[in-house]
mmCIF file of N, CA and C in Angstrom:
data_model
loop_
_atom_site.group_PDB
_atom_site.id
_atom_site.type_symbol
_atom_site.label_atom_id
_atom_site.label_comp_id
_atom_site.label_asym_id
_atom_site.label_seq_id
_atom_site.Cartn_x
_atom_site.Cartn_y
_atom_site.Cartn_z
ATOM 1 N N GLY A 25 -49.813 18.405 -9.121
ATOM 2 C CA GLY A 25 -50.082 19.422 -9.585
ATOM 3 C C GLY A 25 -50.285 20.358 -10.699
ATOM 4 N N GLU A 26 -50.600 21.315 -10.585
ATOM 5 C CA GLU A 26 -51.034 21.877 -11.971
ATOM 6 C C GLU A 26 -50.153 21.635 -13.390
ATOM 7 N N HIS A 27 -49.301 21.185 -13.397
ATOM 8 C CA HIS A 27 -48.077 20.782 -14.493
ATOM 9 C C HIS A 27 -48.599 19.309 -14.789
ATOM 10 N N GLU A 28 -48.808 18.308 -13.717
ATOM 11 C CA GLU A 28 -48.572 16.812 -13.252
ATOM 12 C C GLU A 28 -50.700 16.905 -14.113
ATOM 13 N N ALA A 29 -51.303 18.586 -14.163
ATOM 14 C CA ALA A 29 -52.945 17.973 -15.494
ATOM 15 C C ALA A 29 -52.650 18.192 -16.414
ATOM 16 N N LEU A 30 -51.446 19.741 -17.085
ATOM 17 C CA LEU A 30 -51.748 19.803 -17.893
ATOM 18 C C LEU A 30 -50.828 19.297 -19.194
ATOM 19 N N LYS A 31 -49.841 18.069 -18.303
ATOM 20 C CA LYS A 31 -49.454 17.000 -19.210
ATOM 21 C C LYS A 31 -50.279 15.927 -19.253
ATOM 22 N N LEU A 32 -51.560 15.627 -18.648
ATOM 23 C CA LEU A 32 -52.466 14.380 -18.681
ATOM 24 C C LEU A 32 -53.311 15.559 -19.954
ATOM 25 N N LYS A 33 -53.724 16.330 -19.609
ATOM 26 C CA LYS A 33 -54.473 17.156 -20.766
ATOM 27 C C LYS A 33 -53.437 16.945 -22.085
ATOM 28 N N LEU A 34 -52.435 16.619 -21.962
ATOM 29 C CA LEU A 34 -51.575 17.171 -23.561
ATOM 30 C C LEU A 34 -52.123 15.585 -24.193
ATOM 31 N N ILE A 35 -51.630 14.665 -23.052
ATOM 32 C CA ILE A 35 -51.312 13.298 -23.388
ATOM 33 C C ILE A 35 -52.717 12.955 -23.628
ATOM 34 N N LEU A 36 -53.937 13.345 -22.798
ATOM 35 C CA LEU A 36 -55.318 12.833 -24.112
ATOM 36 C C LEU A 36 -55.274 13.741 -25.345
ATOM 37 N N PHE A 37 -55.113 15.468 -25.295
ATOM 38 C CA PHE A 37 -55.226 15.688 -26.408
ATOM 39 C C PHE A 37 -54.853 14.761 -27.554
ATOM 40 N N HIS A 38 -53.154 14.355 -27.842
ATOM 41 C CA HIS A 38 -52.809 13.917 -28.648
ATOM 42 C C HIS A 38 -52.903 11.885 -28.844
ATOM 43 N N ALA A 39 -53.520 11.787 -28.128
ATOM 44 C CA ALA A 39 -54.056 10.156 -28.343
ATOM 45 C C ALA A 39 -55.104 10.538 -28.727
ATOM 46 N N LEU A 40 -56.369 10.940 -28.392
ATOM 47 C CA LEU A 40 -57.207 11.741 -28.988
ATOM 48 C C LEU A 40 -57.153 12.023 -30.894
ATOM 49 N N GLY A 41 -56.098 12.896 -30.967
ATOM 50 C CA GLY A 41 -55.986 13.163 -32.127
ATOM 51 C C GLY A 41 -54.979 12.391 -32.954
ATOM 52 N N ILE A 42 -54.840 11.368 -32.439
ATOM 53 C CA ILE A 42 -53.621 9.967 -33.574
ATOM 54 C C ILE A 42 -54.759 9.415 -33.535
ATOM 55 N N SER A 43 -56.000 8.819 -32.230
ATOM 56 C CA SER A 43 -57.609 8.136 -32.729
ATOM 57 C C SER A 43 -57.348 8.536 -33.668
ATOM 58 N N ILE A 44 -58.032 9.778 -34.055
ATOM 59 C CA ILE A 44 -58.693 10.405 -34.650
ATOM 60 C C ILE A 44 -57.678 10.013 -36.888
ATOM 61 N N THR A 45 -56.493 10.536 -36.650
ATOM 62 C CA THR A 45 -56.186 10.163 -37.742
ATOM 63 C C THR A 45 -55.741 8.687 -38.489
ATOM 64 N N LEU A 46 -56.282 7.884 -37.606
ATOM 65 C CA LEU A 46 -56.061 6.941 -37.524
ATOM 66 C C LEU A 46 -57.176 5.947 -38.046
ATOM 67 N N ALA A 47 -58.544 6.138 -37.498
ATOM 68 C CA ALA A 47 -59.409 6.052 -37.539
ATOM 69 C C ALA A 47 -60.080 6.657 -39.728
ATOM 70 N N ALA A 48 -59.469 7.759 -39.158
ATOM 71 C CA ALA A 48 -60.022 8.746 -41.276
ATOM 72 C C ALA A 48 -58.843 7.279 -42.056
ATOM 73 N N PHE A 49 -57.629 7.082 -41.331
ATOM 74 C CA PHE A 49 -56.710 5.992 -42.547
ATOM 75 C C PHE A 49 -57.146 4.986 -42.490
ATOM 76 N N ILE A 50 -58.096 4.107 -42.014
ATOM 77 C CA ILE A 50 -58.185 3.107 -41.845
ATOM 78 C C ILE A 50 -59.974 2.993 -42.199
ATOM 79 N N THR A 51 -60.701 3.713 -42.665
ATOM 80 C CA THR A 51 -61.690 4.177 -43.224
ATOM 81 C C THR A 51 -61.630 4.495 -44.320
ATOM 82 N N GLU A 52 -60.169 5.752 -45.567
ATOM 83 C CA GLU A 52 -60.169 5.530 -46.282
ATOM 84 C C GLU A 52 -59.410 4.141 -47.169
ATOM 85 N N LEU A 53 -58.841 3.738 -46.476
ATOM 86 C CA LEU A 53 -58.413 1.699 -47.305
ATOM 87 C C LEU A 53 -59.687 1.112 -47.255
ATOM 88 N N LEU A 54 -60.654 1.126 -46.398
ATOM 89 C CA LEU A 54 -62.102 0.744 -46.630
ATOM 90 C C LEU A 54 -62.356 0.961 -47.454
ATOM 91 N N MET A 55 -62.977 2.433 -47.942
ATOM 92 C CA MET A 55 -63.858 3.027 -49.042
ATOM 93 C C MET A 55 -62.913 2.662 -50.032
ATOM 94 N N PHE A 56 -61.698 2.914 -49.981
ATOM 95 C CA PHE A 56 -60.669 2.175 -51.499
ATOM 96 C C PHE A 56 -60.826 1.145 -51.995
ATOM 97 N N PHE A 57 -60.944 0.130 -50.729
ATOM 98 C CA PHE A 57 -61.287 -0.975 -51.235
ATOM 99 C C PHE A 57 -62.857 -1.519 -52.087
ATOM 100 N N ASP A 58 -63.258 -0.780 -51.631
ATOM 101 C CA ASP A 58 -64.868 -0.952 -52.133
ATOM 102 C C ASP A 58 -64.738 -0.347 -53.366
ATOM 103 N N ILE A 59 -64.066 0.706 -53.345
ATOM 104 C CA ILE A 59 -64.386 1.350 -55.236
ATOM 105 C C ILE A 59 -63.623 0.243 -56.139
ATOM 106 N N SER A 60 -62.131 -0.250 -54.982
ATOM 107 C CA SER A 60 -61.839 -1.511 -56.114
ATOM 108 C C SER A 60 -62.881 -2.129 -56.056
ATOM 109 N N THR A 61 -63.336 -3.062 -55.375
ATOM 110 C CA THR A 61 -63.749 -4.290 -55.973
ATOM 111 C C THR A 61 -65.437 -3.771 -56.467
ATOM 112 N N GLN A 62 -65.927 -3.439 -55.956
ATOM 113 C CA GLN A 62 -67.398 -2.563 -56.490
ATOM 114 C C GLN A 62 -67.668 -1.703 -57.654
ATOM 115 N N GLY A 63 -66.864 -0.943 -57.709
ATOM 116 C CA GLY A 63 -66.463 0.526 -58.109
ATOM 117 C C GLY A 63 -67.250 1.828 -57.689
ATOM 118 N N TYR A 64 -67.411 1.575 -56.959
ATOM 119 C CA TYR A 64 -68.213 2.737 -55.771
ATOM 120 C C TYR A 64 -68.224 2.400 -54.699
ATOM 121 N N PHE A 65 -68.887 3.542 -54.392
ATOM 122 C CA PHE A 65 -68.628 3.724 -52.551
ATOM 123 C C PHE A 65 -70.104 4.601 -52.021
ATOM 124 N N HIS A 66 -71.076 3.626 -50.776
ATOM 125 C CA HIS A 66 -72.221 4.145 -50.873
ATOM 126 C C HIS A 66 -71.918 4.512 -49.428
ATOM 127 N N ALA A 67 -72.229 5.656 -48.641
ATOM 128 C CA ALA A 67 -72.680 5.549 -47.159
ATOM 129 C C ALA A 67 -73.863 6.564 -46.990
ATOM 130 N N THR A 68 -74.429 6.040 -46.106
ATOM 131 C CA THR A 68 -75.162 7.149 -45.660
ATOM 132 C C THR A 68 -75.820 6.909 -44.263
ATOM 133 N N GLU A 69 -75.848 8.135 -43.002
ATOM 134 C CA GLU A 69 -76.140 8.084 -41.581
ATOM 135 C C GLU A 69 -77.469 9.109 -41.500
ATOM 136 N N SER A 70 -78.387 8.264 -40.745
ATOM 137 C CA SER A 70 -79.040 8.953 -40.611
ATOM 138 C C SER A 70 -79.967 9.413 -38.978
ATOM 139 N N ASN A 71 -78.662 8.746 -38.277
ATOM 140 C CA ASN A 71 -78.452 8.831 -37.183
ATOM 141 C C ASN A 71 -78.300 10.266 -36.638
ATOM 142 N N PRO A 72 -79.132 11.611 -36.734
ATOM 143 C CA PRO A 72 -78.392 13.062 -35.673
ATOM 144 C C PRO A 72 -77.182 13.092 -34.909
ATOM 145 N N LEU A 73 -77.578 12.208 -34.099
ATOM 146 C CA LEU A 73 -76.703 12.062 -32.354
ATOM 147 C C LEU A 73 -75.002 11.478 -33.541
ATOM 148 N N ILE A 74 -75.388 10.416 -34.270
ATOM 149 C CA ILE A 74 -74.127 9.772 -35.223
ATOM 150 C C ILE A 74 -73.225 10.849 -35.739
ATOM 151 N N LEU A 75 -74.179 11.347 -36.387
ATOM 152 C CA LEU A 75 -73.898 12.448 -37.435
ATOM 153 C C LEU A 75 -73.493 13.692 -36.771
ATOM 154 N N GLY A 76 -73.588 14.002 -35.706
ATOM 155 C CA GLY A 76 -72.953 14.897 -35.038
ATOM 156 C C GLY A 76 -72.016 14.886 -34.526
ATOM 157 N N PHE A 77 -71.895 13.930 -34.189
ATOM 158 C CA PHE A 77 -70.413 12.957 -33.695
ATOM 159 C C PHE A 77 -69.515 13.007 -34.679
ATOM 160 N N GLU A 78 -69.666 13.008 -35.986
ATOM 161 C CA GLU A 78 -68.383 12.439 -36.514
ATOM 162 C C GLU A 78 -68.464 13.765 -37.413
ATOM 163 N N ILE A 79 -69.552 15.220 -36.892
ATOM 164 C CA ILE A 79 -68.867 16.298 -37.911
ATOM 165 C C ILE A 79 -67.370 16.589 -36.587
ATOM 166 N N PHE A 80 -68.317 16.110 -35.084
ATOM 167 C CA PHE A 80 -67.326 16.721 -34.123
ATOM 168 C C PHE A 80 -65.843 16.208 -34.061
ATOM 169 N N LEU A 81 -65.841 14.997 -34.277
ATOM 170 C CA LEU A 81 -64.741 14.389 -34.600
ATOM 171 C C LEU A 81 -63.560 14.869 -35.908
ATOM 172 N N ALA A 82 -64.699 15.313 -36.715
ATOM 173 C CA ALA A 82 -63.976 15.615 -37.884
ATOM 174 C C ALA A 82 -62.992 17.071 -38.056
ATOM 175 N N LEU A 83 -63.981 17.810 -37.396
ATOM 176 C CA LEU A 83 -63.592 19.836 -36.671
ATOM 177 C C LEU A 83 -62.446 19.013 -35.670
ATOM 178 N N PHE A 84 -62.629 18.147 -34.882
ATOM 179 C CA PHE A 84 -60.949 18.178 -33.988
ATOM 180 C C PHE A 84 -59.800 17.478 -34.002
ATOM 181 N N GLY A 85 -60.276 16.360 -35.849
ATOM 182 C CA GLY A 85 -58.952 15.683 -36.303
ATOM 183 C C GLY A 85 -58.636 16.642 -36.959
ATOM 184 N N LEU A 86 -59.256 18.056 -37.510
ATOM 185 C CA LEU A 86 -58.691 19.249 -38.466
ATOM 186 C C LEU A 86 -57.778 20.062 -37.868
ATOM 187 N N ALA A 87 -58.416 20.662 -36.417
ATOM 188 C CA ALA A 87 -58.012 21.607 -35.498
ATOM 189 C C ALA A 87 -56.465 20.082 -34.530
ATOM 190 N N TYR A 88 -56.537 19.577 -34.838
ATOM 191 C CA TYR A 88 -55.242 18.748 -34.504
ATOM 192 C C TYR A 88 -53.916 18.678 -35.243
ATOM 193 N N PHE A 89 -54.643 17.950 -36.368
ATOM 194 C CA PHE A 89 -53.603 18.670 -37.596
ATOM 195 C C PHE A 89 -52.987 19.922 -37.502
ATOM 196 N N LEU A 90 -54.414 21.153 -37.964
ATOM 197 C CA LEU A 90 -53.285 22.478 -37.676
ATOM 198 C C LEU A 90 -52.353 22.538 -36.857
ATOM 199 N N THR A 91 -52.841 22.408 -35.412
ATOM 200 C CA THR A 91 -51.908 22.539 -34.419
ATOM 201 C C THR A 91 -50.669 21.459 -34.357
ATOM 202 N N LEU A 92 -50.498 20.501 -35.104
ATOM 203 C CA LEU A 92 -49.349 19.757 -35.254
ATOM 204 C C LEU A 92 -48.475 20.738 -36.703
ATOM 205 N N ILE A 93 -49.325 21.008 -37.752
ATOM 206 C CA ILE A 93 -48.526 21.492 -38.365
ATOM 207 C C ILE A 93 -48.181 23.132 -37.837
ATOM 208 N N LYS A 94 -48.543 24.025 -36.748
ATOM 209 C CA LYS A 94 -48.120 25.321 -36.178
ATOM 210 C C LYS A 94 -46.955 24.659 -35.749
ATOM 211 N N ARG A 95 -47.123 23.590 -34.769
ATOM 212 C CA ARG A 95 -45.655 23.322 -33.462
ATOM 213 C C ARG A 95 -44.714 23.154 -35.160
ATOM 214 N N ILE A 96 -44.821 22.438 -35.536
ATOM 215 C CA ILE A 96 -43.353 22.035 -36.879
ATOM 216 C C ILE A 96 -43.168 23.071 -36.954
ATOM 217 N N ALA A 97 -43.918 24.511 -37.496
ATOM 218 C CA ALA A 97 -43.020 25.169 -38.595
ATOM 219 C C ALA A 97 -42.680 25.778 -36.970
ATOM 220 N N THR A 98 -43.272 26.160 -35.710
ATOM 221 C CA THR A 98 -42.612 26.958 -34.914
ATOM 222 C C THR A 98 -41.322 26.314 -34.364
ATOM 223 N N ALA A 99 -41.380 25.112 -34.494
ATOM 224 C CA ALA A 99 -40.182 24.440 -33.765
ATOM 225 C C ALA A 99 -39.175 24.714 -35.663
ATOM 226 N N CYS A 100 -39.230 24.488 -37.076
ATOM 227 C CA CYS A 100 -38.668 24.782 -37.801
ATOM 228 C C CYS A 100 -38.025 26.380 -37.187
ATOM 229 N N GLN A 101 -38.576 27.159 -37.167
ATOM 230 C CA GLN A 101 -37.781 28.863 -37.045
ATOM 231 C C GLN A 101 -36.591 29.085 -35.722
ATOM 232 N N ASN A 102 -36.702 27.957 -35.089
ATOM 233 C CA ASN A 102 -36.040 28.435 -34.068
ATOM 234 C C ASN A 102 -34.677 27.617 -34.172
#
């Protein structure tokens, strides 16, 4: 029913949010590895479709992070 659909949406929301967070962490590790071995990090993206998707993922990750902070703050008030 409606409760199951809401539960599925919540699971998908958290799965995507956690995946984006993990991908960002792995990207940071790779970037720091390049900096430590080469002394610099250089990356460019010229494909507008991929760039747009990366911007969407970054904004979704930010929204997910803010949602978690809001939920934690609300839970701490109760």
